[in-house]
Structures are given as C-alpha cells and as structure tokens.
mmCIF file of C-alpha atoms in Angstrom:
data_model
loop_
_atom_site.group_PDB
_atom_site.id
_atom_site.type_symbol
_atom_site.label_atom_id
_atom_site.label_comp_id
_atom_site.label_asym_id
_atom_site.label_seq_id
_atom_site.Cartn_x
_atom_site.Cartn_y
_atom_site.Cartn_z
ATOM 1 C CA UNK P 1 0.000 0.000 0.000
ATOM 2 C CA UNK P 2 1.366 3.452 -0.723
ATOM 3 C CA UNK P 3 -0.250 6.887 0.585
ATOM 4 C CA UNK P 4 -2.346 7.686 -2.522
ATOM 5 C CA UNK P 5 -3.762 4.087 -1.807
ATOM 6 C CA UNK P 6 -5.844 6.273 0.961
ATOM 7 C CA UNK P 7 -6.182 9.283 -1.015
ATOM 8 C CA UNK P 8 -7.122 11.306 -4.036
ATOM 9 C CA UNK P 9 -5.346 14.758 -4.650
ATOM 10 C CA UNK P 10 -7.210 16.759 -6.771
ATOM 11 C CA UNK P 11 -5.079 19.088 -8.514
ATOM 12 C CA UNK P 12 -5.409 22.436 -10.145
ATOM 13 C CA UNK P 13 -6.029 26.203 -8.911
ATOM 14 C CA UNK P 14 -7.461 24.661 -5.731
ATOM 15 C CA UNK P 15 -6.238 21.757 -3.932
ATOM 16 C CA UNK P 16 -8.190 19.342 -2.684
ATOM 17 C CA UNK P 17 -8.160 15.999 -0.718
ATOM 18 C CA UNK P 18 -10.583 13.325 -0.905
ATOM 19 C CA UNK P 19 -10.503 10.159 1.480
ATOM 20 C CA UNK P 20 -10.641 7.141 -0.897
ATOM 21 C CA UNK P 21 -10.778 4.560 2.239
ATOM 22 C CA UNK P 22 -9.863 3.862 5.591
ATOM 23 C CA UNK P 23 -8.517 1.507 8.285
ATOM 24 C CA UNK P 24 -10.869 0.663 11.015
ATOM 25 C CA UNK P 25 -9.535 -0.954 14.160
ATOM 26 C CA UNK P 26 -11.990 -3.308 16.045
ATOM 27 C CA UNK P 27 -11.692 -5.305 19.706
ATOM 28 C CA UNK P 28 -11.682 -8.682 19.241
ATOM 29 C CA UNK P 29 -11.353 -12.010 22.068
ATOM 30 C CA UNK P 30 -10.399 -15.694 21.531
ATOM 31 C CA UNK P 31 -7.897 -15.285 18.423
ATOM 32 C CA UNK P 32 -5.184 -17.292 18.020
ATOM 33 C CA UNK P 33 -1.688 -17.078 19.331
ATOM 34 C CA UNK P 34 -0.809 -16.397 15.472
ATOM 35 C CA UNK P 35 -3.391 -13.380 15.154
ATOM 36 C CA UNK P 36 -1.650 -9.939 15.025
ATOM 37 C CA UNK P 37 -2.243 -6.817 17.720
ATOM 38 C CA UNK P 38 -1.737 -9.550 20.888
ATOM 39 C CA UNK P 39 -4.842 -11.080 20.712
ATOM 40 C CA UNK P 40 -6.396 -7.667 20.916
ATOM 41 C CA UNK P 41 -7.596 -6.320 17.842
ATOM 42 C CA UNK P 42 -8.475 -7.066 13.845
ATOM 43 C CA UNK P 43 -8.291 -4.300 11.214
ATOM 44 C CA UNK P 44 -10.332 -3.980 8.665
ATOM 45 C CA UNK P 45 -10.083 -1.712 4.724
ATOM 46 C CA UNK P 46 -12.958 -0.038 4.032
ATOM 47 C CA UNK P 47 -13.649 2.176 0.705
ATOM 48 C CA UNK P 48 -15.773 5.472 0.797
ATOM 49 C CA UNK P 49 -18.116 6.072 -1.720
ATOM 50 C CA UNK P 50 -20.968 8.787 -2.436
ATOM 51 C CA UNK P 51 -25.150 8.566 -1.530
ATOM 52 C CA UNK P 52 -25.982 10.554 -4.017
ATOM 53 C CA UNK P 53 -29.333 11.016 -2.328
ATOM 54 C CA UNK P 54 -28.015 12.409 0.768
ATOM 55 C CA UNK P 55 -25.006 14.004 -0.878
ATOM 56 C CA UNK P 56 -22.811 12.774 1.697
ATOM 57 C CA UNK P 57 -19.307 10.496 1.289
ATOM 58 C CA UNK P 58 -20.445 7.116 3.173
ATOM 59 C CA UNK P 59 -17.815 4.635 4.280
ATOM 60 C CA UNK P 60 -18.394 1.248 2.942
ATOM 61 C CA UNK P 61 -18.238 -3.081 3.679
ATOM 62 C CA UNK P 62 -14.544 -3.652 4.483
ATOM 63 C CA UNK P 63 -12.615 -6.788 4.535
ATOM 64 C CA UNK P 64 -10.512 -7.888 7.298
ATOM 65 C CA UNK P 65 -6.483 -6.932 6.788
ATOM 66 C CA UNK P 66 -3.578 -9.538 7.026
ATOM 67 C CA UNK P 67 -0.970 -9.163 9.609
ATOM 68 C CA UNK P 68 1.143 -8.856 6.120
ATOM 69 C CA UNK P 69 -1.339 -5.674 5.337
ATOM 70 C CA UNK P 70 -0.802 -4.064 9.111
ATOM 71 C CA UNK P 71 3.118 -4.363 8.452
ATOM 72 C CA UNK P 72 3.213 -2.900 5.209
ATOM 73 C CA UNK P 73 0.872 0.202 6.598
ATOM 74 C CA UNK P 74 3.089 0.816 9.068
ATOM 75 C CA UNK P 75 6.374 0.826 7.140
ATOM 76 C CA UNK P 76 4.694 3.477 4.669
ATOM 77 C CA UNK P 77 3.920 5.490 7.625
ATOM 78 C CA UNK P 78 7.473 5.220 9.135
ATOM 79 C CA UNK P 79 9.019 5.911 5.339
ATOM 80 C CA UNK P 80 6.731 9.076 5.337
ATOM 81 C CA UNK P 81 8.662 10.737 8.783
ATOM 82 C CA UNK P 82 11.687 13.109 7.777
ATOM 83 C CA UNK P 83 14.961 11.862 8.892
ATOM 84 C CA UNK P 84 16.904 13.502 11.243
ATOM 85 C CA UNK P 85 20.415 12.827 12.059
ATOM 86 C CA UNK P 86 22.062 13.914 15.565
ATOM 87 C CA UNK P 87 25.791 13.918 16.525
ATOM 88 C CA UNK P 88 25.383 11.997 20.004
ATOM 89 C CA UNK P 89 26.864 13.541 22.935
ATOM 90 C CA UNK P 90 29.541 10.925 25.110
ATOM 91 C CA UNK P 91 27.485 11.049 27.748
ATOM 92 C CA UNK P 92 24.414 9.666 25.458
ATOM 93 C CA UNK P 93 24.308 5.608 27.022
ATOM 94 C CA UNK P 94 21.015 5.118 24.345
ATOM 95 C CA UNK P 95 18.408 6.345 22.263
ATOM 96 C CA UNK P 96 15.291 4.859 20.965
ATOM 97 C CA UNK P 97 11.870 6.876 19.914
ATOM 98 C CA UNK P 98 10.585 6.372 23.251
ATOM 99 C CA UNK P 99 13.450 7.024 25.753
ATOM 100 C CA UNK P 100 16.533 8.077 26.638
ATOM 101 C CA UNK P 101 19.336 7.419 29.002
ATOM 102 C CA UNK P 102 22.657 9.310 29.600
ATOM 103 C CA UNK P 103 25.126 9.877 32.260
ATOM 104 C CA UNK P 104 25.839 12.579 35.050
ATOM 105 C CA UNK P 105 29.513 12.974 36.395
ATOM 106 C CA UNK P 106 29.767 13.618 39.727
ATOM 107 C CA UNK P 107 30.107 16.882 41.368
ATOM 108 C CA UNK P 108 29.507 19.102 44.427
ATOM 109 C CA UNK P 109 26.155 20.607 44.424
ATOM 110 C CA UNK P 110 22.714 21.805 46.166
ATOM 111 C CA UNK P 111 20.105 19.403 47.345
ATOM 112 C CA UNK P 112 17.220 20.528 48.913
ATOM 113 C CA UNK P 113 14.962 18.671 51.326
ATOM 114 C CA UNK P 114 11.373 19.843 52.242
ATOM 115 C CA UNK P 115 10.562 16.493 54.978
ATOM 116 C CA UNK P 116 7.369 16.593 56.909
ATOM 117 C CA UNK P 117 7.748 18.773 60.350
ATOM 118 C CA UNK P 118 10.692 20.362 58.912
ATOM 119 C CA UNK P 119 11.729 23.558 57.608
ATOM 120 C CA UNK P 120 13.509 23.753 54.294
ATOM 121 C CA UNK P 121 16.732 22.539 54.342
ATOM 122 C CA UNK P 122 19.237 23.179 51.313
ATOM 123 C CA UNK P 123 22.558 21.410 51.524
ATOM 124 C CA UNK P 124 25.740 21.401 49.312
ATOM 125 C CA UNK P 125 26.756 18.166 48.973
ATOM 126 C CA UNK P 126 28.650 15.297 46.518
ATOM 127 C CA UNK P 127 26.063 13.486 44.299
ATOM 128 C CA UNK P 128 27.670 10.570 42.653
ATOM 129 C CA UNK P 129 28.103 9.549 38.854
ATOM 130 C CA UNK P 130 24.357 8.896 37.714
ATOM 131 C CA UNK P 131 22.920 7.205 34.883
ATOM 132 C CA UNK P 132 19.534 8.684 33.889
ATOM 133 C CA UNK P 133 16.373 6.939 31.721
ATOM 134 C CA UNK P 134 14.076 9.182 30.901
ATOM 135 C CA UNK P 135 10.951 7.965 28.428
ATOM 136 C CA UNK P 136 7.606 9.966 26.914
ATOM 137 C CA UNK P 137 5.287 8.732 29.528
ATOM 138 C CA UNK P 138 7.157 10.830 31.550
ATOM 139 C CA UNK P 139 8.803 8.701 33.885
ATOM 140 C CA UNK P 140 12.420 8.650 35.537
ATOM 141 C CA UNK P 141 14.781 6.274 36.907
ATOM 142 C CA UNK P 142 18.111 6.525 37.951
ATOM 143 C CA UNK P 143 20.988 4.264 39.229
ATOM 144 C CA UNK P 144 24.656 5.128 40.448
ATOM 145 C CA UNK P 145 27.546 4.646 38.503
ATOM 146 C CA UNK P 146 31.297 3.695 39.554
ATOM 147 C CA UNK P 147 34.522 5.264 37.895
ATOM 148 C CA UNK P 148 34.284 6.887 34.830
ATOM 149 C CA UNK P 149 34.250 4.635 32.030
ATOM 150 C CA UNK P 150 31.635 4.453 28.847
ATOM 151 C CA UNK P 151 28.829 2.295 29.936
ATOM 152 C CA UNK P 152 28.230 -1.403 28.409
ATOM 153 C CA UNK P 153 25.557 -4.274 29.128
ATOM 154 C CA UNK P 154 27.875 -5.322 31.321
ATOM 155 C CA UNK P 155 28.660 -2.175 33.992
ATOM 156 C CA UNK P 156 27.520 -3.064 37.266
ATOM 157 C CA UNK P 157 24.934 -0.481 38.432
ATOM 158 C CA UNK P 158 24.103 1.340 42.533
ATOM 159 C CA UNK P 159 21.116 2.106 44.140
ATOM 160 C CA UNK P 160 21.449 5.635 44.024
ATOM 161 C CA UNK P 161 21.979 7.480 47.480
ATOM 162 C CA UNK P 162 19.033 9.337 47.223
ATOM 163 C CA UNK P 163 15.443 10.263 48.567
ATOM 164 C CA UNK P 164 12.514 10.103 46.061
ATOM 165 C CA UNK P 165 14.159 6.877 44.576
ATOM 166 C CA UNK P 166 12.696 3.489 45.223
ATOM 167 C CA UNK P 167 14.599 0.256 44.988
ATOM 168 C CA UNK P 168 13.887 -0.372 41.602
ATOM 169 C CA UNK P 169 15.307 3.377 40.580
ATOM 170 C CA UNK P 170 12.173 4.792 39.677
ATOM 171 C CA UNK P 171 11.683 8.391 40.508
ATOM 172 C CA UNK P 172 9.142 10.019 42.307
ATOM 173 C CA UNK P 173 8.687 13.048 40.855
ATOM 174 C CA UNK P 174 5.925 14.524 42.970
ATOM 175 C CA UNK P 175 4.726 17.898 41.777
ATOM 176 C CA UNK P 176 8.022 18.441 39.664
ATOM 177 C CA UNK P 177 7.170 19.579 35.849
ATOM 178 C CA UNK P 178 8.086 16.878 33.984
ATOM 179 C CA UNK P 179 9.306 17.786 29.968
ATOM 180 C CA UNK P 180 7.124 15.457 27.506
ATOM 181 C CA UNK P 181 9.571 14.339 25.583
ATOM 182 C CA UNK P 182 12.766 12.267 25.735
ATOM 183 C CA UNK P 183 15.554 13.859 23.691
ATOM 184 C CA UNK P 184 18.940 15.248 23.745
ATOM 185 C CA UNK P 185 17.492 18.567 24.191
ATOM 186 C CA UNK P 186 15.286 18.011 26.809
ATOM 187 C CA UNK P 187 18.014 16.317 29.027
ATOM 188 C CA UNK P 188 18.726 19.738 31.001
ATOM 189 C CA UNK P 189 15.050 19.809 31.951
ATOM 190 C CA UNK P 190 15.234 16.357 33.215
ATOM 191 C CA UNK P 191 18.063 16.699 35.313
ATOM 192 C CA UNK P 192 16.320 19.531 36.401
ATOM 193 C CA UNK P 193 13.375 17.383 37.481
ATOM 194 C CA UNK P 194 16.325 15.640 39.666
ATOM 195 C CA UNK P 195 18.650 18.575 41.085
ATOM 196 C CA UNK P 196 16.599 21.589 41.433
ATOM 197 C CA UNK P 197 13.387 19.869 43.213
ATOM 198 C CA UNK P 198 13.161 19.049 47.342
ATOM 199 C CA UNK P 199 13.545 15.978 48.736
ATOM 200 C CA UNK P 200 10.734 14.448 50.742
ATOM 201 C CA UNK P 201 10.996 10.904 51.696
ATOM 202 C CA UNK P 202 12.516 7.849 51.741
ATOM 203 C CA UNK P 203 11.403 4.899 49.202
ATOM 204 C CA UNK P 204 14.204 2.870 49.391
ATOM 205 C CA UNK P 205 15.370 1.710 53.124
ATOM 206 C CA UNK P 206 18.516 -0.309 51.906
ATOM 207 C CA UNK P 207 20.662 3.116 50.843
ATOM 208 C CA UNK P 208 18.909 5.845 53.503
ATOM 209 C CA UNK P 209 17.441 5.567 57.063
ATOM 210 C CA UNK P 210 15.590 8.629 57.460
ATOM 211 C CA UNK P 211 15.913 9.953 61.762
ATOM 212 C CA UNK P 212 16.493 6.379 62.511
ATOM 213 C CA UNK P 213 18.974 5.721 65.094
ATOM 214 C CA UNK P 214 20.763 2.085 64.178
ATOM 215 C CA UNK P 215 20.842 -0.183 66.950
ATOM 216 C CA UNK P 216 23.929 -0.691 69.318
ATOM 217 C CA UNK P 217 26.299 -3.945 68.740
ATOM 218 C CA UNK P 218 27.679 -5.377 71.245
ATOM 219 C CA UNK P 219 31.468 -5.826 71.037
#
C-alpha cells in the first residue's frame, strides 16, 4: 500500500483531498496465538463512496487486513517521517523513539529537602556519577555509577543514594514539571526534574534511614 492508496489529490487552482478509504480498528477475544495486535484487535479496509441522495461520502463493507497488510501500513507510515540525524553527545548511554538514558559525572552541588515537620533545608553536597532513563510517559529512573568509564551491558549499576528513589530506581517526581519528551534537548530539563526539586521521603530503606537511630552492637 502506498499513501495515494488512501487518497485522491485533486489538482489544479485549488487543492483538494478526498478520502478514498480507511482503516478501522476493532476489539476482538479468543484469536489465536498467530493473530496480530496480541490477541487484541483485527483491522479492517474499508472504501468510501458517495449517496448521491443524501449528498454525503459514506464509508463502505470492508474486509478484514492480514498481519502482512498491518506491516506494510506501518512501514509506509514510518518511510513518510523526515529523517533527522544527531551527533550523540559521550554522555548519550542510548536512544530509541521512546526514551533516553545518559550519564551525570559527579560533582559538588545543592540538594534541597522539604521532609514533613521540617523547615527547608538546602545542603551542598557530593552526588555521585548517575545514569539517567528518561521515556515519553514521563517517567524517571536513575541508578549510580562507579569510575568513569563508557557504559556497556555489562557495567555493574548502585542504588542511588538518594530520597525520592525506590529500589527499583524509579523516581518520584511529585509535583516536579516533567518535559514530555525524551531527547537530547530536553536532558537539562530532566536533570532539572532531579537537582533543582526538594527531597521528601525515603522509598528505598537499603541506601537511607531517614531519623532512625541504628541499633547498638555489642562488642
């Protein structure tokens, strides 16, 4: 299928556009393990036509669409996006349409804490080498990172030090304003979301014990 498959242009002094068919997506149960959309959904082609009596374009019968027809939809759609090619910063780990993750080097600065029965408290203080994943649903996670080599599949990763940050890295970002999208631009604004926002509570209990006194050993 190609995009004048869906289409007539009209040409001329005025240009016009006239839907020649469409895709309709329906919710389906009990298909097969071989069905496409995970069991979830069949697509059907429909063509429009005219009712001349009601002057009116009316869509028409369809017929269902092969997991063969969903593929080759979606590569024209994907050959129709303009290409963009970025230089990638060191400090980029990887990149993907839906996320990003990248490195911090460590270095002395603020961190703010806002905790329940306490007054705001800003500290200056080492953070640690981070590595950041950000994606579009607006979600963060972050890890520590030892020495100061490029990271592979195989670089052992920290819990990070840090409040907000549960034991499987995932951020709480409370009411921080997090950016909408994921890409090398945006990564200031995330780290913002991380630096310039107070601390207010403990999620994971094997890095931090928040006004907990440990116990005395006896010796």
């Amino acid at each position: 299928m190609k995009p004048n498959d869906f289409f007539t242009f009209n040409g001329g002094n005025e240009l016009s556009i006239l839907p020649k068919c469409a895709i309709l997506f329906h919710q389906a149960k009990g298909l097969s393990d071989n069905s496409y959309g995970g069991q979830d959904f069949v697509a059907s082609l429909h063509d429009f036509f005219v009712d001349d009596s009601k002057h009116e374009t009316v869509i028409g019968a369809g017929r269902l669409m092969s997991k063969e027809d969903i593929e080759t939809v979606l590569r024209t759609l994907l050959q129709m996006r303009q290409s963009k090619v970025n230089l990638m910063p060191n400090n980029i780990v990887s990149l993907s349409d839906n996320h990003i993750a990248w490195t911090v080097p460590e270095k002395i600065r603020p961190m703010l804490f806002n905790i329940i029965g306490m007054p705001m408290q800003k500290m200056t203080v080492p953070w640690p080498r981070l590595l950041l994943v950000a994606n579009r649903d607006g979600k963060l996670a972050i890890a520590a990172v030892k020495g100061r080599n490029r990271l592979s599949a195989k670089t052992r990763l920290f819990h990070a030090p840090l409040m907000n940050v549960s034991n499987n890295g995932a951020v709480c970002t409370g009411s921080a304003t997090v950016p909408i999208e994921c890409g090398i631009e945006d990564l200031k604004q995330w780290e913002s979301v991380m630096f310039d926002t107070a601390f207010s509570h403990v999620n994971n209990q094997l890095t931090l014990e928040l006004g907990r006194k440990k116990k005395e050993v006896d010796t």
